[in-house]
C-alpha positions as a Markdown table, in Angstrom:
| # | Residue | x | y | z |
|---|---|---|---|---|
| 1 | Unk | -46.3 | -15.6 | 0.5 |
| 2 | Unk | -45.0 | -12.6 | 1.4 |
| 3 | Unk | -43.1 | -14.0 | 4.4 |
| 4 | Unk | -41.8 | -16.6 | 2.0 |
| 5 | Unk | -40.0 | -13.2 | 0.1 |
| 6 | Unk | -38.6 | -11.7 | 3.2 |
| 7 | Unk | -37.2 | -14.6 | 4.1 |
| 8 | Unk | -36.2 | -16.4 | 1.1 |
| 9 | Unk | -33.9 | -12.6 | 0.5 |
| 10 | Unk | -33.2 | -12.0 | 4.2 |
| 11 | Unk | -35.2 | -8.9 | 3.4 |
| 12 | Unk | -36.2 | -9.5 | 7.4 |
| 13 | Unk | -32.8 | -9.3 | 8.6 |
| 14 | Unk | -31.0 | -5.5 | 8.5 |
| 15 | Unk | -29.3 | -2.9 | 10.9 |
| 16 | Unk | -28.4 | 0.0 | 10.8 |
| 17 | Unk | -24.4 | -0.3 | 10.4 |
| 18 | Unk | -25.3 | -3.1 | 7.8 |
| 19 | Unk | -27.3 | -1.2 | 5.7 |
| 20 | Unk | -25.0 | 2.2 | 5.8 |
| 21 | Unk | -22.7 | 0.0 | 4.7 |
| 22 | Unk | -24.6 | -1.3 | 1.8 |
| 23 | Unk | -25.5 | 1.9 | 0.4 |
| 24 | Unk | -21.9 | 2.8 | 0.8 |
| 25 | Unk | -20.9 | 2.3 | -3.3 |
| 26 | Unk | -24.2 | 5.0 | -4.1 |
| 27 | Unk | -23.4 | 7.5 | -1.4 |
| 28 | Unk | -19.8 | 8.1 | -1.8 |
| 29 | Unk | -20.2 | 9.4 | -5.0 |
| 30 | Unk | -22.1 | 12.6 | -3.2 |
| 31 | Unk | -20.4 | 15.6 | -1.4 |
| 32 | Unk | -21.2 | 18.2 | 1.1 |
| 33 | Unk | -18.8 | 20.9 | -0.4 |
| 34 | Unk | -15.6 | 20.2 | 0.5 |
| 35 | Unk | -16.5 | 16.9 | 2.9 |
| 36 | Unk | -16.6 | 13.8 | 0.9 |
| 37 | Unk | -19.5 | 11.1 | 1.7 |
| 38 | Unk | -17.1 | 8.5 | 0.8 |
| 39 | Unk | -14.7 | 9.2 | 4.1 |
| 40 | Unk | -17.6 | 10.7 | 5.9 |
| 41 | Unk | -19.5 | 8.0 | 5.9 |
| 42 | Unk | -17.0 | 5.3 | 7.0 |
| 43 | Unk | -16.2 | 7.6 | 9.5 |
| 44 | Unk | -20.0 | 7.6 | 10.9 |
| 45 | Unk | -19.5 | 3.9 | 10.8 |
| 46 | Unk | -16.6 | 3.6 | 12.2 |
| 47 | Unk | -18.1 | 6.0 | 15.5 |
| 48 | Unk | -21.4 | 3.4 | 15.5 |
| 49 | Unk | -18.9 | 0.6 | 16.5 |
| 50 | Unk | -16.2 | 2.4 | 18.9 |
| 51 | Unk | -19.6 | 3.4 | 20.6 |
| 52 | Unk | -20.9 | -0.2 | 21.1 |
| 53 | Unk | -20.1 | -1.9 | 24.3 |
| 54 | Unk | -18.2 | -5.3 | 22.8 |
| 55 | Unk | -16.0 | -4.5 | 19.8 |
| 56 | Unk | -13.1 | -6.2 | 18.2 |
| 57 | Unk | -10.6 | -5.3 | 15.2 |
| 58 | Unk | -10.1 | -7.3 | 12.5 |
| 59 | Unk | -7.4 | -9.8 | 12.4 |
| 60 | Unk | -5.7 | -9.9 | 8.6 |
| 61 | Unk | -1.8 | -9.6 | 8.1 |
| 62 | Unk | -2.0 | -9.2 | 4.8 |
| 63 | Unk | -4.2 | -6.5 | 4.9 |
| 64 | Unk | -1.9 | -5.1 | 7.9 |
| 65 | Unk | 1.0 | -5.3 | 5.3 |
| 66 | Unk | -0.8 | -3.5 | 2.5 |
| 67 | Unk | -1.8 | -0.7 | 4.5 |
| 68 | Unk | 1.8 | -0.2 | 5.9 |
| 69 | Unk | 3.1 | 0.0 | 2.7 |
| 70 | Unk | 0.7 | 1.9 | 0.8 |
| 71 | Unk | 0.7 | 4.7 | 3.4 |
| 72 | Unk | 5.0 | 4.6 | 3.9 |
| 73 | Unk | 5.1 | 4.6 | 0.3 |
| 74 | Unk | 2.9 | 7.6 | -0.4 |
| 75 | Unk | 4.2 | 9.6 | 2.7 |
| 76 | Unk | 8.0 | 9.2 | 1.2 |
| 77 | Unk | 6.2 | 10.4 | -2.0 |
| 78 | Unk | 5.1 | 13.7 | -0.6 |
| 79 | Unk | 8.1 | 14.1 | 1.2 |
| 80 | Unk | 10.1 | 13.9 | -2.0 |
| 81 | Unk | 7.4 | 16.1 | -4.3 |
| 82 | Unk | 7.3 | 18.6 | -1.4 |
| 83 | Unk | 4.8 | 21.3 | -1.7 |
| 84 | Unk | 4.6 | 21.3 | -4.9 |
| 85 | Unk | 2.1 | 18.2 | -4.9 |
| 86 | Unk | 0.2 | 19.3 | -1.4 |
| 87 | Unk | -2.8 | 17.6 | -2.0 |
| 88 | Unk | -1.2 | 14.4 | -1.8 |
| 89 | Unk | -1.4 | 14.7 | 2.2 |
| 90 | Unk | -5.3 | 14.5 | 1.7 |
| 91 | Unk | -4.8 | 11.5 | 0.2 |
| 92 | Unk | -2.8 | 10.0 | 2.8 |
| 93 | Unk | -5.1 | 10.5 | 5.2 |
| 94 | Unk | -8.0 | 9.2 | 3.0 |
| 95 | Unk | -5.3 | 6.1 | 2.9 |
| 96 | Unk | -5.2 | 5.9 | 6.3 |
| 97 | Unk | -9.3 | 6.6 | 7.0 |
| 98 | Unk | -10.2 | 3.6 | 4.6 |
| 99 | Unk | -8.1 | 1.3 | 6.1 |
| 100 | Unk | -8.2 | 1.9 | 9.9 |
| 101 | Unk | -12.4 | 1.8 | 8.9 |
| 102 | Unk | -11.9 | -2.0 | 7.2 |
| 103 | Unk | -10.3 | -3.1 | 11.0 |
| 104 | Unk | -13.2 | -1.3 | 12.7 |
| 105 | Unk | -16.2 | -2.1 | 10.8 |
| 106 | Unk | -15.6 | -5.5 | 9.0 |
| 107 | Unk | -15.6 | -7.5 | 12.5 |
| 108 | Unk | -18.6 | -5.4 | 13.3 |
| 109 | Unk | -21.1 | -6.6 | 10.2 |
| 110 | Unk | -23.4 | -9.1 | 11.0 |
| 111 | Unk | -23.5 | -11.6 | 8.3 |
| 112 | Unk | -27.2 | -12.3 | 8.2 |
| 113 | Unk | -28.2 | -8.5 | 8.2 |
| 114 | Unk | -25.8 | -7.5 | 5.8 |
| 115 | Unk | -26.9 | -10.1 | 3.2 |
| 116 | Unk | -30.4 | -8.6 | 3.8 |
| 117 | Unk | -29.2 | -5.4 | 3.4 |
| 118 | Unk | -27.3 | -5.7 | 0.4 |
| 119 | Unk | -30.6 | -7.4 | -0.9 |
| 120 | Unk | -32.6 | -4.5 | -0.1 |
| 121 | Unk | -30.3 | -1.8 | -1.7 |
| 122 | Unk | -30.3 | -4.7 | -4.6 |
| 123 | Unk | -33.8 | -4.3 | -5.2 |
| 124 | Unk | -34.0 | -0.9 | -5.0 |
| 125 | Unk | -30.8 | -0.2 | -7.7 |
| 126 | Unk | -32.9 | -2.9 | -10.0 |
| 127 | Unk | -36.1 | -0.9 | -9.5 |
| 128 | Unk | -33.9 | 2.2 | -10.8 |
| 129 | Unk | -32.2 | -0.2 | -14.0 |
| 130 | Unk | -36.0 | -1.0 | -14.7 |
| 131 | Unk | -37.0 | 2.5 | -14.7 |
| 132 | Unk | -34.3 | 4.1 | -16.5 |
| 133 | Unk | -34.9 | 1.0 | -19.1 |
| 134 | Unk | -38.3 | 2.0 | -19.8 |
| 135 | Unk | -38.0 | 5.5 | -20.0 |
| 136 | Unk | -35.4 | 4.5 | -22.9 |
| 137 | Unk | -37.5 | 2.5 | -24.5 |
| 138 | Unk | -40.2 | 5.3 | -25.1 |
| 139 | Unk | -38.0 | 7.6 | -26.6 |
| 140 | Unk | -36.6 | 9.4 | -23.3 |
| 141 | Unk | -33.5 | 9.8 | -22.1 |
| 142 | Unk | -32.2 | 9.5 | -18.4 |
| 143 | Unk | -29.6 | 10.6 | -15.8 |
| 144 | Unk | -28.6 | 8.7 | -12.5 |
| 145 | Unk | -31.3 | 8.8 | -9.6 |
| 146 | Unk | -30.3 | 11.0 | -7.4 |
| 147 | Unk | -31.1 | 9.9 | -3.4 |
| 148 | Unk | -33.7 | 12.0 | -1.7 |
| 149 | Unk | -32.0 | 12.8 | 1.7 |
| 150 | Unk | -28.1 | 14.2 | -0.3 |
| 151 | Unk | -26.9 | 17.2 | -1.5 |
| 152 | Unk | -27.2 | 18.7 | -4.7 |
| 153 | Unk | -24.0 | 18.1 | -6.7 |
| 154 | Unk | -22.7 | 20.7 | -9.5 |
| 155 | Unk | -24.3 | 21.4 | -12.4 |
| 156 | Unk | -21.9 | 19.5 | -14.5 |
| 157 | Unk | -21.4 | 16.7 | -12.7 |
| 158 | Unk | -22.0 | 13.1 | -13.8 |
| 159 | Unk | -25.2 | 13.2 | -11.4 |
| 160 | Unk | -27.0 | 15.4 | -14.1 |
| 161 | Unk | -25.5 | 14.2 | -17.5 |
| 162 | Unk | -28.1 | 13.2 | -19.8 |
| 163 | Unk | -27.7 | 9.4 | -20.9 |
| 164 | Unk | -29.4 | 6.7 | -23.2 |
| 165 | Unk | -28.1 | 3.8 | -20.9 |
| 166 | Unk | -29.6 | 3.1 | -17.6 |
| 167 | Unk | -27.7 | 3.8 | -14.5 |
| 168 | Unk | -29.9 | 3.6 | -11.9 |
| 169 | Unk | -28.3 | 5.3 | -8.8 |
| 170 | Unk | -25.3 | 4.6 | -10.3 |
| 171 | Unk | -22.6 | 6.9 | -12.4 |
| 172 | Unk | -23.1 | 4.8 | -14.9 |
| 173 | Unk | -23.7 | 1.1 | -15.7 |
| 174 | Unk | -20.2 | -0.5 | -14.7 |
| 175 | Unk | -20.6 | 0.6 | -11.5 |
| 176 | Unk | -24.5 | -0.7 | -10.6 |
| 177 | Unk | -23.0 | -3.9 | -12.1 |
| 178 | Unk | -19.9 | -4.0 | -9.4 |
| 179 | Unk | -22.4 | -3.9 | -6.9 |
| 180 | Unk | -24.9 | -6.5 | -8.1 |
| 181 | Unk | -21.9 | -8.9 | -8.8 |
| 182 | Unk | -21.9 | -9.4 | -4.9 |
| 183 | Unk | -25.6 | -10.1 | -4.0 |
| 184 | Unk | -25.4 | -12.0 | -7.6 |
| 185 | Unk | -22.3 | -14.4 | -5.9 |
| 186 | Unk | -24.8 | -14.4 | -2.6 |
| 187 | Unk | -27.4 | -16.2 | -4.5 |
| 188 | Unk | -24.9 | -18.1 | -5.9 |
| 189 | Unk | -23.4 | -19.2 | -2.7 |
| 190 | Unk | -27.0 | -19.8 | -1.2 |
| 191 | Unk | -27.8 | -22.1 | -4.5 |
| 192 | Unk | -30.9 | -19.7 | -4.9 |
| 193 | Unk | -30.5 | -19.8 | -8.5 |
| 194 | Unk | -34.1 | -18.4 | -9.2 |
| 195 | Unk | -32.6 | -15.3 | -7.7 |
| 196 | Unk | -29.4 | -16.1 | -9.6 |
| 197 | Unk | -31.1 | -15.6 | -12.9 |
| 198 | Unk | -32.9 | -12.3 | -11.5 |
| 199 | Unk | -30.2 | -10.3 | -11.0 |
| 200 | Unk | -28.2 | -11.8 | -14.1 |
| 201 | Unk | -31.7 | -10.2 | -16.2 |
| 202 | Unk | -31.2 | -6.9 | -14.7 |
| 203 | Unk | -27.7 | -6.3 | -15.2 |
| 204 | Unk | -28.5 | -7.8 | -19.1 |
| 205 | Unk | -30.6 | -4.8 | -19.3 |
| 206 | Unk | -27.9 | -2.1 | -18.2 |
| 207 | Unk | -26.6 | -2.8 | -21.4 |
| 208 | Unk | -22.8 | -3.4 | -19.3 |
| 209 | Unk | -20.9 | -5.4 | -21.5 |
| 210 | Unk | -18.7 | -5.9 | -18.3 |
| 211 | Unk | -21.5 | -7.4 | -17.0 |
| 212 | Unk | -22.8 | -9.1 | -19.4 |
| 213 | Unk | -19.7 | -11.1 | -19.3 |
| 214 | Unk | -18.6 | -11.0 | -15.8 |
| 215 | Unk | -22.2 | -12.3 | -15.1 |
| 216 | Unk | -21.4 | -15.5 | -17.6 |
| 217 | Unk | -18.3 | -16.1 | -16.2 |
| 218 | Unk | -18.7 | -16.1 | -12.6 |
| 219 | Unk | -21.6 | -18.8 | -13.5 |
| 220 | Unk | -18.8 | -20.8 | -15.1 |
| 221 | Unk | -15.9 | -20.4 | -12.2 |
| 222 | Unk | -18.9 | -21.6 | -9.9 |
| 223 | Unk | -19.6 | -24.7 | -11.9 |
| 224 | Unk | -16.0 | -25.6 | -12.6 |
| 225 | Unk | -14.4 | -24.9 | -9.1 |
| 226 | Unk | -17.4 | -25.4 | -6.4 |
| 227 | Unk | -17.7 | -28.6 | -4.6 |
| 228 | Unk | -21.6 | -29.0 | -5.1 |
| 229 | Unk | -23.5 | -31.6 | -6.0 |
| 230 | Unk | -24.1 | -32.5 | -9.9 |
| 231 | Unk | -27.9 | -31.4 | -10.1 |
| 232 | Unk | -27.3 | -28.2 | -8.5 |
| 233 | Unk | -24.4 | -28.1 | -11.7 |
| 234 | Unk | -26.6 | -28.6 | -13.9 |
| 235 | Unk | -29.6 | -26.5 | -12.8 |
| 236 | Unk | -26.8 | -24.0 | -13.1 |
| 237 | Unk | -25.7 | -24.6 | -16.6 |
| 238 | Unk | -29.2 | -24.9 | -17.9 |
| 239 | Unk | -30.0 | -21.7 | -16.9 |
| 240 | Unk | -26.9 | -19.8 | -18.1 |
| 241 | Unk | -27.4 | -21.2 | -21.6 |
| 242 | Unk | -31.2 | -19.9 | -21.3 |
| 243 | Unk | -29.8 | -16.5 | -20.2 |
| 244 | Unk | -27.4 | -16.7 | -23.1 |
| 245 | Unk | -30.0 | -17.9 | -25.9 |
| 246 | Unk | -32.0 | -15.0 | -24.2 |
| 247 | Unk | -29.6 | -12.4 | -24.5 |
| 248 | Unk | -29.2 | -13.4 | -28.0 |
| 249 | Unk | -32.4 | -13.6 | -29.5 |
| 250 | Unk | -34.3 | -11.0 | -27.7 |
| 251 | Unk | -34.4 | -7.5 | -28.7 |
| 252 | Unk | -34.8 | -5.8 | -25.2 |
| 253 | Unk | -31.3 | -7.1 | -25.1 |
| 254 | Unk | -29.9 | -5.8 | -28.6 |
| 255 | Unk | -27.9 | -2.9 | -27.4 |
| 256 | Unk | -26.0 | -4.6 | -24.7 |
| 257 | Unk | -25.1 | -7.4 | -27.4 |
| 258 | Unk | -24.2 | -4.5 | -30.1 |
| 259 | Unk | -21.9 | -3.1 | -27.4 |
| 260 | Unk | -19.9 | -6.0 | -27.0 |
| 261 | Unk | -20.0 | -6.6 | -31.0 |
| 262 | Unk | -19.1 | -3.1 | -31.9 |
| 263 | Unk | -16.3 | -2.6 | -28.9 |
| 264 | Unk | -12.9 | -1.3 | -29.9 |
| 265 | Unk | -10.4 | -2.4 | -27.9 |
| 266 | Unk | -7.9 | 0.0 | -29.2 |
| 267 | Unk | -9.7 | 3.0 | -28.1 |
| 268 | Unk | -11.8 | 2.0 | -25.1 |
| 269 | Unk | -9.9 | 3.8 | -22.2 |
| 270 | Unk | -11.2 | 0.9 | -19.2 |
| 271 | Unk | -9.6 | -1.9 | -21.3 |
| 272 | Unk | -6.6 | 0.1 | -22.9 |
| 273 | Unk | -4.8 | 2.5 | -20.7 |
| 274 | Unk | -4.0 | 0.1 | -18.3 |
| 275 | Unk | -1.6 | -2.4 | -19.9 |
| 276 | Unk | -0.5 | 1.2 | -22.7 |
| 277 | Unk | 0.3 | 3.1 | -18.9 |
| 278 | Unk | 2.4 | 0.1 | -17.4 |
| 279 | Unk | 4.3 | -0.3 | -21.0 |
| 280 | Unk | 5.5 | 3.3 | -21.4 |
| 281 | Unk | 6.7 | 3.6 | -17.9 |
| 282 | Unk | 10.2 | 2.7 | -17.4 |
| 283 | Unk | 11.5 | 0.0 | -15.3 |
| 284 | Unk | 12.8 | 1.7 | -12.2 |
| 285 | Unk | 9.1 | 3.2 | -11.7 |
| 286 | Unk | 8.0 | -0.5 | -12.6 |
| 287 | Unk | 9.6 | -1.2 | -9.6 |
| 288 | Unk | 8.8 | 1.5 | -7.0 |
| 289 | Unk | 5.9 | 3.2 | -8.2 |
| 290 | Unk | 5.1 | 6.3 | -10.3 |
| 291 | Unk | 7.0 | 9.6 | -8.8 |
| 292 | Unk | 3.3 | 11.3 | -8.8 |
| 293 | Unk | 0.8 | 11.7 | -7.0 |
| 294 | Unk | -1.6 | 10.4 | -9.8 |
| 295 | Unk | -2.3 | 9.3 | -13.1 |
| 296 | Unk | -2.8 | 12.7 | -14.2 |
| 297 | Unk | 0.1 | 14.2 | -13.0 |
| 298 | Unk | 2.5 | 11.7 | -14.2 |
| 299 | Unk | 0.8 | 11.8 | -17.5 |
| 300 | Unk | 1.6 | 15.8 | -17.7 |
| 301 | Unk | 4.8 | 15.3 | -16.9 |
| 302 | Unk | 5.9 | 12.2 | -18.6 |
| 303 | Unk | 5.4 | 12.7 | -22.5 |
| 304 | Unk | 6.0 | 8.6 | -22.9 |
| 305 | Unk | 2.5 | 8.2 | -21.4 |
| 306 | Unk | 0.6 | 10.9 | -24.2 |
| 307 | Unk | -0.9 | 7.7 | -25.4 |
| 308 | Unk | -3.6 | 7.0 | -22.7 |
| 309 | Unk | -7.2 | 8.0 | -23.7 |
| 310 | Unk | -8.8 | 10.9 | -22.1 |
| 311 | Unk | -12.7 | 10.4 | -20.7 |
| 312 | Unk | -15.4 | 13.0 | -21.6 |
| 313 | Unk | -14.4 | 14.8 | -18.6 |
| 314 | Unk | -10.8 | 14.8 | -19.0 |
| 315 | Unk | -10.0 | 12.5 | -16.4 |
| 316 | Unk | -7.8 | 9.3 | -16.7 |
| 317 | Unk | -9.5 | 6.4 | -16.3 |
| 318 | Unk | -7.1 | 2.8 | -15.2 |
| 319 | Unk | -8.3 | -0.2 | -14.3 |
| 320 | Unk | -7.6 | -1.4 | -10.7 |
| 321 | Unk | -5.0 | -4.1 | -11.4 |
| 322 | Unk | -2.8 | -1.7 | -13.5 |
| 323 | Unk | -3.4 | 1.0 | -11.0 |
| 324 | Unk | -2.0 | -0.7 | -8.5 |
| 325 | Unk | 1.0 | -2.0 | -10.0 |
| 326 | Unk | 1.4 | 2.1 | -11.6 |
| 327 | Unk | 1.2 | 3.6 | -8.3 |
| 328 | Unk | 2.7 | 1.1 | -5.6 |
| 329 | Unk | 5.0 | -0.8 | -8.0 |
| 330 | Unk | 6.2 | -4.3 | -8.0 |
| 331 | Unk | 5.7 | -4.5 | -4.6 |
| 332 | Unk | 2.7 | -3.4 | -3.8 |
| 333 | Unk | 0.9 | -5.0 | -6.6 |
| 334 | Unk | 2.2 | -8.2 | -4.5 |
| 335 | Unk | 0.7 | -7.1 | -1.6 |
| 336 | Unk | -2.7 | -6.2 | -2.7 |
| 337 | Unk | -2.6 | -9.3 | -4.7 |
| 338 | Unk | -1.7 | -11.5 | -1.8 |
| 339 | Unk | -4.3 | -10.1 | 0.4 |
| 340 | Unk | -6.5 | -12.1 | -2.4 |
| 341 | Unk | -5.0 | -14.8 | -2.7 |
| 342 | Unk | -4.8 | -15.4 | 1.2 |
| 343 | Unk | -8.6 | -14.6 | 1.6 |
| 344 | Unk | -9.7 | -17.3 | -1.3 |
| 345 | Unk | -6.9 | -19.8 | 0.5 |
| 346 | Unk | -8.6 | -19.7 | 3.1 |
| 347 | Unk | -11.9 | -20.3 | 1.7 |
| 348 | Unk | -12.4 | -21.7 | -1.4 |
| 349 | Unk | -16.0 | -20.8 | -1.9 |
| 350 | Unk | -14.7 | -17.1 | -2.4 |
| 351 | Unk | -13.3 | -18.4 | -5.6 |
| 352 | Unk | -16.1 | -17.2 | -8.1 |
| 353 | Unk | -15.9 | -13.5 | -6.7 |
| 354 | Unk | -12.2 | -13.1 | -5.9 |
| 355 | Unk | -11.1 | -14.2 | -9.7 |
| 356 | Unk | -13.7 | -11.9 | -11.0 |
């Protein structure tokens, strides 16, 4: 039975580089004073592969022609704001570190020990969900796990801010549900739809209305664009209508549901400052990209942008998309967008993830 387990999740199947990289979301959140875990870490990876004795570097032009851009673009940028913006250089160079590490390590991953990886790491951020949710449900309230073996962060930090939502490992619930959405569009893939309807429970229970609905709708891209035979479409749809009757009618999931009932779109920063940031901005930085170093700065400097919503800790929070477009203009949201689009052209089973 147990070997059944292992195997059915690949829980068998890990390495070392496969697994760092897995835990890779959780640990760059962490910090040795002034050395970040999030380029540290690739770094270490990227030394586990030079040091191997057959190694090759990826092969992607589009993801060649992003990372030209992005790091022309931002070094023209600190060449025009001068000194008075110096700690855009650190940026460049975490530019450069993340994308140089995508060459080096992504050739390097070994599909069947990664899957088992991500698995494991799975498990172990739904043990945390299931935790946090029960010490909620008694009348306790929680903060993110933090891992054994890192440092201790600041005081004020998000590690130790008290919460009524679990979070697992995470920094909150959005992000333990971007991970899952991966070994989620694994089972998915594999047609292991028992494990499909695991991991859809689990991130019910974070109480993430993003994923809540990114968990429906990647069920319904999969059904409506995947090439699989009719019963497996059905097994599919069947069970995402139990899910959905479940989430509905059962109190454990009440508070995710009331999230999504009571959300304000107007005044939810993740869903408003995007599109409120790309409509104050005038065309010609529309076109080339914001004349800042970040959000933050532009927003300081630029009273047309006093609109966007501040978070708790005072920070500007943009989704991705508008990010991009904000920061790299016109043509670097084509670029990042075409590195998609070139990825799911050439496979078409990568549809479910990539449009999520």
């Amino acid at each position: 039975m147990i070997k059944k387990i292992l195997s059915y999740l690949h829980l068998n199947e890990i390495g070392v580089l496969e697994l760092m990289f897995a835990f890779y979301p959780i640990l760059s959140g962490y910090a040795y004073g002034a050395i970040r875990m999030d380029l540290f870490v690739l770094l270490v990876m990227d030394v586990i592969v030079l040091l191997r004795p057959h190694k090759k570097w990826l092969k992607c032009s589009p993801l060649i022609w992003l990372m030209l851009f992005v790091l022309f673009h931002e070094f023209v940028l600190f060449i025009y704001l001068g000194a008075d913006r110096s700690y855009l250089f650190n940026t460049i160079i975490g530019y450069f570190i993340t994308f140089i590490s995508i060459f080096i390590i992504a050739p390097a991953l070994n599909y069947k020990k990664l899957v088992g990886s991500l698995m494991w790491v799975g498990i172990l951020s739904a043990g945390g969900i299931l935790y946090h949710f029960y010490i909620i449900q008694t009348g306790g309230v929680c903060h993110p796990i933090k891992l054994p073996f890192m440092p201790d962060l600041a005081s004020d930090t998000r590690l130790f801010e008290e919460v009524n939502r679990p979070t697992s490992f995470y920094w909150e619930p959005a992000a333990f549900v971007t991970y899952m959405m991966v070994p989620l569009f694994i089972s998915l893939y594999q047609r292991k739809f028992l494990l499909t309807g695991g991991i859809i429970f689990v991130m019910f229970l974070s109480t993430s209305s993003t994923g809540i609905l990114l968990s429906i709708l990647i069920c319904g891209i999969y059904i409506f664009t995947q090439k699989v035979k009719l019963r497996y479409k059905l097994l599919l749809l069947s069970l995402a209508a139990i899910m959905v009757v479940f989430l509905l009618s059962s109190e454990i999931f009440e508070a995710g549901v009331t999230k999504i009932e009571k959300m304000d779109i107007e005044n939810t920063s993740r869903l408003i400052n995007g599109p409120t940031l790309i409509m104050d901005m005038p065309m010609e930085h529309l076109i080339t990209g914001m004349p800042e170093a970040n959000v933050i700065d532009y927003n300081r400097i630029n009273p047309a942008t006093s609109n966007l919503l501040p978070t708790r800790s005072g920070g500007i929070f943009v989704s991705t998309f508008w990010l991009v477009w904000a920061k790299f203009g016109i043509i670097g949201l084509f670029l990042y967008l075409n590195l998609y689009y070139r990825l799911i052209k050439r496979n078409l089973q990568l549809l479910p993830y990539g449009l999520i």
